[in-house]
mmCIF file of C-alpha atoms in Angstrom:
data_model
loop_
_atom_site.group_PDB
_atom_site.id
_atom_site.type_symbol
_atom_site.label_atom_id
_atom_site.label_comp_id
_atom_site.label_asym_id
_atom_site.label_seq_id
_atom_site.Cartn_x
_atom_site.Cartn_y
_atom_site.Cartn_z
ATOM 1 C CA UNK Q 470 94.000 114.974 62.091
ATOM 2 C CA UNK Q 471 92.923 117.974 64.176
ATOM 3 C CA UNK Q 472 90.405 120.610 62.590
ATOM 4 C CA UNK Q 473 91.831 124.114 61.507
ATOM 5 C CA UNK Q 474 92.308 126.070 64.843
ATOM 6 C CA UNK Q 475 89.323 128.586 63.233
ATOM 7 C CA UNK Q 476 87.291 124.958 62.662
ATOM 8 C CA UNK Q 477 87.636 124.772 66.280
ATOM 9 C CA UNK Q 478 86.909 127.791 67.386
ATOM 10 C CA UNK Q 479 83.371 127.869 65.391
ATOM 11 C CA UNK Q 480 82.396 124.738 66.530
ATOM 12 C CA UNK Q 481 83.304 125.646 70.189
ATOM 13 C CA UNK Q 482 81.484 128.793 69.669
ATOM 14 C CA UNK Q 483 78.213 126.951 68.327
ATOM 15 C CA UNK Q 484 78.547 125.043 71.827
ATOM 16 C CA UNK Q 485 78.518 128.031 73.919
ATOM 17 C CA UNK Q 486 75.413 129.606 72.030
ATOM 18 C CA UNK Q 487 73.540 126.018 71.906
ATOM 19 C CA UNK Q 488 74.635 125.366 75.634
ATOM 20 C CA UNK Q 489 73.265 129.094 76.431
ATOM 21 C CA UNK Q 490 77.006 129.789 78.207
ATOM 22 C CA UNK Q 491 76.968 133.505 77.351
ATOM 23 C CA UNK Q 492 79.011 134.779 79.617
ATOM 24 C CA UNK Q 493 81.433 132.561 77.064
ATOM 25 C CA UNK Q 494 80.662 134.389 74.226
ATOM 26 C CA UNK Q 495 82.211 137.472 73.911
ATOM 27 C CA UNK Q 496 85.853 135.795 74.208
ATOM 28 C CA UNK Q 497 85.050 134.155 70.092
ATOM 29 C CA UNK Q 498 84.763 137.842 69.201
ATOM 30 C CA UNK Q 499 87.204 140.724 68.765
ATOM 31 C CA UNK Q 500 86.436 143.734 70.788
ATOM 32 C CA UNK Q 501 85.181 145.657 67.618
ATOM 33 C CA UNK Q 502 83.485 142.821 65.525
ATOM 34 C CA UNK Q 503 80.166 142.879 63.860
ATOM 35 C CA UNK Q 504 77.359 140.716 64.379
ATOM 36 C CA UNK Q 505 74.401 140.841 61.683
ATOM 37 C CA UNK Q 506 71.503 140.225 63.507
ATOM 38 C CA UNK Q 507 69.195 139.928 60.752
ATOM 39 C CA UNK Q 508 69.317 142.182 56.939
ATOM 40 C CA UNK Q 509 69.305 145.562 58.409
ATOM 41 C CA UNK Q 510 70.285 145.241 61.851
ATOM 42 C CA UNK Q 511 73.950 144.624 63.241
ATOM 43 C CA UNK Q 512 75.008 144.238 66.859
ATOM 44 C CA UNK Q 513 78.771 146.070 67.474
ATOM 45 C CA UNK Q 514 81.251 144.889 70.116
ATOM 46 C CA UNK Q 515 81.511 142.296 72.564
ATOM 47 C CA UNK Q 516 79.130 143.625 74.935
ATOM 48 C CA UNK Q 517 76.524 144.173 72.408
ATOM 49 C CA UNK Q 518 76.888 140.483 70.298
ATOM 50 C CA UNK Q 519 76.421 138.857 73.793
ATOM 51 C CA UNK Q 520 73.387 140.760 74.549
ATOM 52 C CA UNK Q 521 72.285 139.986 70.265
ATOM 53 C CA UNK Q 522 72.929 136.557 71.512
ATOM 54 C CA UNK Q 523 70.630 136.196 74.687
ATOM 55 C CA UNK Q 524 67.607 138.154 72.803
ATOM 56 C CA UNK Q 525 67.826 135.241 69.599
ATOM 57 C CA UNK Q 526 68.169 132.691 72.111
ATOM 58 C CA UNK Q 527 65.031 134.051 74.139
ATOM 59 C CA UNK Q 528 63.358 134.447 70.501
ATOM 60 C CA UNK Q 529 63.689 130.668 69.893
ATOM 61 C CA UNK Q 530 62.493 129.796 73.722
ATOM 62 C CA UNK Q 531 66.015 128.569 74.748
ATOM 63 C CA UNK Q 532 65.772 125.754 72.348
ATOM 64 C CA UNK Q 533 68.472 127.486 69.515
ATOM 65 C CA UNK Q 534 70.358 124.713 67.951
ATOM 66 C CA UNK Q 535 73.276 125.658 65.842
ATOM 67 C CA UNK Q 536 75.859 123.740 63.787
ATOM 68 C CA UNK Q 537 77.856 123.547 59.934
ATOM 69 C CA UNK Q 538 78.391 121.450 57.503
ATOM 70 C CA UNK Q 539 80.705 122.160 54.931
ATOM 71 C CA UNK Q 540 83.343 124.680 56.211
ATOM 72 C CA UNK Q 541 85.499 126.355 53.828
ATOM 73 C CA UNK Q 542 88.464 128.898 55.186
ATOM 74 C CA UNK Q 543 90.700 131.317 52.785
ATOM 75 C CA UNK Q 544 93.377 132.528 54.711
ATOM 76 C CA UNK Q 545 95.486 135.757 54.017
ATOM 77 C CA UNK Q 546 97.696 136.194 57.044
ATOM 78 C CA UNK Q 547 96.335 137.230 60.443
ATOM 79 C CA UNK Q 548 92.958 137.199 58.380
ATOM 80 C CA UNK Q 549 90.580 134.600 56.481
ATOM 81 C CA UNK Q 550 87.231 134.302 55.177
ATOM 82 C CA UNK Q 551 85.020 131.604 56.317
ATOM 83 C CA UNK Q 552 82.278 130.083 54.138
ATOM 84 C CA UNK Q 553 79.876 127.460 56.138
ATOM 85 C CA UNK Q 554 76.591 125.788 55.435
ATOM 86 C CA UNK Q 555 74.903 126.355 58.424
ATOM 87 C CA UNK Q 556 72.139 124.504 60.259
ATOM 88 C CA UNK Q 557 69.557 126.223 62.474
ATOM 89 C CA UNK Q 558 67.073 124.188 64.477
ATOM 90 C CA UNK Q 559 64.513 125.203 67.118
ATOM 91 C CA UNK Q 560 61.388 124.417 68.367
ATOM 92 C CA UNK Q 561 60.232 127.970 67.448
ATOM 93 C CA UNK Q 562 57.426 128.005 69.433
ATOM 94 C CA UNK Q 563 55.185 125.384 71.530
ATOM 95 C CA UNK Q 564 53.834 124.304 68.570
ATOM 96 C CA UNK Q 565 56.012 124.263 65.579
ATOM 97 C CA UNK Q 566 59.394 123.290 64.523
ATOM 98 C CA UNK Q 567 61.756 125.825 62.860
ATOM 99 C CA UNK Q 568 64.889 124.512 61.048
ATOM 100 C CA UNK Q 569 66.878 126.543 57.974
ATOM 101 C CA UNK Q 570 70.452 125.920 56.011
ATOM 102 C CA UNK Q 571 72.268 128.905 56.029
ATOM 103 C CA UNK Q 572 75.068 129.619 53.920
ATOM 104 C CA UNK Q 573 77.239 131.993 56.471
ATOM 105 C CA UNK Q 574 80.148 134.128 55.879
ATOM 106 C CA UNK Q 575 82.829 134.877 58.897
ATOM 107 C CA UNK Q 576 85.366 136.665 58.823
ATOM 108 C CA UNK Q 577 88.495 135.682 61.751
ATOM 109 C CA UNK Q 578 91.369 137.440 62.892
ATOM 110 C CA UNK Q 579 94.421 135.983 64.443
ATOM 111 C CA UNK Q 580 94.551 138.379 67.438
ATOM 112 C CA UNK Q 581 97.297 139.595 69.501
ATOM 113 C CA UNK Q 582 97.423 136.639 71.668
ATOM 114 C CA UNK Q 583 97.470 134.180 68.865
ATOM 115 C CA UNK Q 584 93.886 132.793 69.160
ATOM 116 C CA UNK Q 585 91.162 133.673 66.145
ATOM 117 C CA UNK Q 586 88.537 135.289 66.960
ATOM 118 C CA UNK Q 587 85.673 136.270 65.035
ATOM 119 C CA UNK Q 588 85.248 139.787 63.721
ATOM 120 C CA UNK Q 589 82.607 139.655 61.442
ATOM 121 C CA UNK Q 590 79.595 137.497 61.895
ATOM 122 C CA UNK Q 591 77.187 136.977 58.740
ATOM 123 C CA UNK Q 592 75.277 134.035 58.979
ATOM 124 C CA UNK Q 593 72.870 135.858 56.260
ATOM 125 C CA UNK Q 594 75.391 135.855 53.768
ATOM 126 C CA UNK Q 595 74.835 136.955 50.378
ATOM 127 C CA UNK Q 596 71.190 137.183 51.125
ATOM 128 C CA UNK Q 597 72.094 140.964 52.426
ATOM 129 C CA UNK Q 598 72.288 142.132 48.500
ATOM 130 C CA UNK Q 599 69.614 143.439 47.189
ATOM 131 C CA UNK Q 600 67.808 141.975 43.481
ATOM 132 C CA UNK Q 601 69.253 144.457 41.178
ATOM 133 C CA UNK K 82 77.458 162.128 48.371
ATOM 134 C CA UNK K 83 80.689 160.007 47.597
ATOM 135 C CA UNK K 84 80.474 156.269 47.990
ATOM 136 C CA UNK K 85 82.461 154.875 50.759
ATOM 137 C CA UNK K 86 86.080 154.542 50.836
ATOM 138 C CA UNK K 87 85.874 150.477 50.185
ATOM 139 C CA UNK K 88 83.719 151.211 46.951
ATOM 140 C CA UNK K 89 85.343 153.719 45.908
ATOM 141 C CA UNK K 90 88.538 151.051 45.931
ATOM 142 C CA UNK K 91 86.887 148.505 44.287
ATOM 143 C CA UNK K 92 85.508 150.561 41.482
ATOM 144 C CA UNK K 93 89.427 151.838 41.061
ATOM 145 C CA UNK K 94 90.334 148.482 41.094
ATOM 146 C CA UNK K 95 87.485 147.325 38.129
ATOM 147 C CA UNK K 96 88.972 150.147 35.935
ATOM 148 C CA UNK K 97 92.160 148.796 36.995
ATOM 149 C CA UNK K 98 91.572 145.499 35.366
ATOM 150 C CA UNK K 99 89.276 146.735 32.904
ATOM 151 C CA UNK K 100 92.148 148.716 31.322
ATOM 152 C CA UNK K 101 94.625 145.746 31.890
ATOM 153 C CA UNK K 102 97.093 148.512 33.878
ATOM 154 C CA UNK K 103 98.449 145.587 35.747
ATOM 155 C CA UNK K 104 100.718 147.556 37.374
ATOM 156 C CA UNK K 105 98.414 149.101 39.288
ATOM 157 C CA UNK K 106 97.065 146.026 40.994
ATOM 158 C CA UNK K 107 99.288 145.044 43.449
ATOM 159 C CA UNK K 108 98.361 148.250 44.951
ATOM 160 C CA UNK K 109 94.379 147.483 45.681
ATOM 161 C CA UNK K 110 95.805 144.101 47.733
ATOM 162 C CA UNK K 111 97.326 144.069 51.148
ATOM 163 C CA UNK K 112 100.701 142.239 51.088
ATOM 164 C CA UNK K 113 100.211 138.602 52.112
ATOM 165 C CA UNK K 114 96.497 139.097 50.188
ATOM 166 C CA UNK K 115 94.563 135.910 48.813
ATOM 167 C CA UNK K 116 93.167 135.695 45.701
ATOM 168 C CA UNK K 117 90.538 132.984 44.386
ATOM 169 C CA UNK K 118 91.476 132.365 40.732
ATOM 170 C CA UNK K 119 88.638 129.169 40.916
ATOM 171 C CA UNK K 120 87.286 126.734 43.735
ATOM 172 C CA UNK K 121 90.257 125.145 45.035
ATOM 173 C CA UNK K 122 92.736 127.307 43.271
ATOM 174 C CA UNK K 123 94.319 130.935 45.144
ATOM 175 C CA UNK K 124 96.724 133.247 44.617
ATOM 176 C CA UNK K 125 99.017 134.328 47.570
ATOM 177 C CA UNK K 126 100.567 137.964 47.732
ATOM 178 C CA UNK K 127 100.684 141.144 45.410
ATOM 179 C CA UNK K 128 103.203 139.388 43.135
ATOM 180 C CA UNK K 129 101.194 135.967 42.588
ATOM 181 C CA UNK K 130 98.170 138.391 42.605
ATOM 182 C CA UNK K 131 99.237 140.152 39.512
ATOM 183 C CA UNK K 132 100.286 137.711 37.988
ATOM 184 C CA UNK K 133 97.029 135.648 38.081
ATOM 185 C CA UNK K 134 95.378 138.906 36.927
ATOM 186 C CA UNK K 135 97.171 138.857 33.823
ATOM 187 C CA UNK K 136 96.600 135.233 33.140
ATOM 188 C CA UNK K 137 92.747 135.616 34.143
ATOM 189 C CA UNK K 138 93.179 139.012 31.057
ATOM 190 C CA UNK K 139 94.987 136.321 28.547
ATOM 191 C CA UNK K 140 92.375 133.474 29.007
ATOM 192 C CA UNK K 141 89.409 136.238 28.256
ATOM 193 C CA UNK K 142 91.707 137.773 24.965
ATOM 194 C CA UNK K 143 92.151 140.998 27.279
ATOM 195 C CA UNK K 144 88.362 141.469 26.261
ATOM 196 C CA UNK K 145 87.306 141.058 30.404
ATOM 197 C CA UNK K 146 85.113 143.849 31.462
ATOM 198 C CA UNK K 147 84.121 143.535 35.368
ATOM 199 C CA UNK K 148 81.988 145.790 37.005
ATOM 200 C CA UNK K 149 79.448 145.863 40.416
ATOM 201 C CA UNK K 150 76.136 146.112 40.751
ATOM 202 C CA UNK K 151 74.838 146.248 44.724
ATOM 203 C CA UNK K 152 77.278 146.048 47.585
ATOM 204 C CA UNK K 153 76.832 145.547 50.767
ATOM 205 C CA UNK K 154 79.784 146.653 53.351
ATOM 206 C CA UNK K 155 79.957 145.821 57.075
ATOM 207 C CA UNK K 156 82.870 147.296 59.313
ATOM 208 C CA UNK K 157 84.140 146.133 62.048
ATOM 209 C CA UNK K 158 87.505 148.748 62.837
ATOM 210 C CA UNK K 159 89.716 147.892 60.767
ATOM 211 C CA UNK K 160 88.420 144.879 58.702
ATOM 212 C CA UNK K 161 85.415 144.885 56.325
ATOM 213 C CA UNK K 162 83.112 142.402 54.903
ATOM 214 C CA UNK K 163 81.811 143.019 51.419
ATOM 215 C CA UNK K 164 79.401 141.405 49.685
ATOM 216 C CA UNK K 165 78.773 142.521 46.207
ATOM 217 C CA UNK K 166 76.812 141.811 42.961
ATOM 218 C CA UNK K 167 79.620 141.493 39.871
ATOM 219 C CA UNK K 168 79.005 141.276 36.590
ATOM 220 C CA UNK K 169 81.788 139.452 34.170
ATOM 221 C CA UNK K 170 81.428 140.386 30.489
ATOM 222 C CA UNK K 171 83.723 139.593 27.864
ATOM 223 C CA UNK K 172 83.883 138.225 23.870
ATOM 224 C CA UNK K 173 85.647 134.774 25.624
ATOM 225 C CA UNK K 174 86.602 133.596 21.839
ATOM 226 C CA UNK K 175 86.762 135.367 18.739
ATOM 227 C CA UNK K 176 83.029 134.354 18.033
ATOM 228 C CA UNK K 177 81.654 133.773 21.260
ATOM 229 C CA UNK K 178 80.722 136.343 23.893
ATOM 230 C CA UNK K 179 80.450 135.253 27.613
ATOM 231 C CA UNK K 180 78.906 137.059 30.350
ATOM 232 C CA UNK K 181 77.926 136.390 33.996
ATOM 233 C CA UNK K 182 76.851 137.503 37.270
ATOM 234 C CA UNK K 183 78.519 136.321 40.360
ATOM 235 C CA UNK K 184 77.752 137.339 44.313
ATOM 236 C CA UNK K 185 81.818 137.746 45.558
ATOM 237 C CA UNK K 186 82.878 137.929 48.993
ATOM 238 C CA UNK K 187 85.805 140.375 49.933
ATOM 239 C CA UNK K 188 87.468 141.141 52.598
ATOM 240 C CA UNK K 189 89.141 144.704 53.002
ATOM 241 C CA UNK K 190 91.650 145.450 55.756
ATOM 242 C CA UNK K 191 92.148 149.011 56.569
ATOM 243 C CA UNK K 192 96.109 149.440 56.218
ATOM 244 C CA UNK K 193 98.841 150.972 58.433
ATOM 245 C CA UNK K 194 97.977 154.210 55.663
ATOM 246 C CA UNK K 195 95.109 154.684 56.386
ATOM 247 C CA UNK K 196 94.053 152.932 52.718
ATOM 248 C CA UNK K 197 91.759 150.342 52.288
ATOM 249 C CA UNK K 198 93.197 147.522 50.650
ATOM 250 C CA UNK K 199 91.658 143.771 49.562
ATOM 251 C CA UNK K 200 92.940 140.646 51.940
ATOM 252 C CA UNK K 201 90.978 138.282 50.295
ATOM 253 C CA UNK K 202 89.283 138.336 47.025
ATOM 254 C CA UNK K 203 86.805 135.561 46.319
ATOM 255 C CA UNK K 204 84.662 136.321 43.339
ATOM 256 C CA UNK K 205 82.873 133.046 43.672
ATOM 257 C CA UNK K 206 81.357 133.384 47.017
ATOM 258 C CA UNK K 207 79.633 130.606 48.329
ATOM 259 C CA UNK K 208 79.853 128.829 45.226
ATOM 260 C CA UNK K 209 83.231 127.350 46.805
ATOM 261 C CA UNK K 210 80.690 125.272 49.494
ATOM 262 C CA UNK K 211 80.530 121.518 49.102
ATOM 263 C CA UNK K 212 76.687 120.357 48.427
ATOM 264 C CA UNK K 213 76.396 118.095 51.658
#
């Protein structure tokens, strides 16, 4: 059985940022969508997520590796909700190993040519709410 | 200052609930919205919407009192990821009084009226991830 098409579109999106093809990148995003780049600090637009992009993967010396677990998708007609766990692994710097689970939140849109594409990108997840 | 628009719905929509004017409800959802009544169990459009709300009232003897503590909103045009503290209090039996705190997940669509409304309402977050 084939993945859901949004399934496929995340995993072919974790390929392009892994693979470092971002010139690929903008096309898994709406025009308008939000990246949050860390708590704090979101990238808006194409232009801008594929620039978010290049400076993470430069952060992690080229060695970003990205990929889910469980995926879990609510949809609600050209939109749905996407809960993932999340695996980052890198070899931060020289010297040291970096490697997290992440329990992201996406939200896709079925755009106007049919494919989903994603227009909000939280890998922080509910960690953005603050203890009170 | 007044909150933003998408609080400002969701607070309606609490006192909504709160005062069981079911009626009101559909209203707060966009038309083919989703609603998680529990992991592995939603509610499709206004009517099914409603109706769940009313069942979700009976279950918690029309004592449920919902209401937000921090939330976190991130627009991208005309969709919106929330991410919000909730607090779920109620007297669940005659005798016994339940009350909890859950991080939900929403996402609001800005309508052709201009009106914010809920697409998907998932109260239980991450929760609905598999542990593997």
């Amino acid at each position: 059985m084939k993945d859901h098409p949004i399934k496929q579109e995340i995993f072919a999106a974790d390929k392009a940022i892994n693979n470092k093809d971002f010139d690929n990148i903008p096309n898994f995003y709406t025009e308008d969508a939000a990246l949050v780049v860390k708590p704090g600090l979101v990238a808006s637009g194409r232009t801008a997520i594929a620039e978010a992009h290049k400076e993470i993967s430069k952060y992690f010396n080229g060695s970003l590796e990205v990929s889910q677990g469980d995926v879990q998708i609510i949809e609600a007609g050209n939109v749905a909700l996407v809960h993932a766990k999340t695996f980052v692994k890198s070899q931060l710097k020289l010297d040291s190993k970096f490697s997290t689970e992440r329990e992201s939140v996406y939200v896709y849109v079925r755009d106007s040519d049919g494919k989903w594409r994603c227009a909000i990108d939280n890998s922080y997840g509910a960690e953005l709410l603050q203890a009170k």
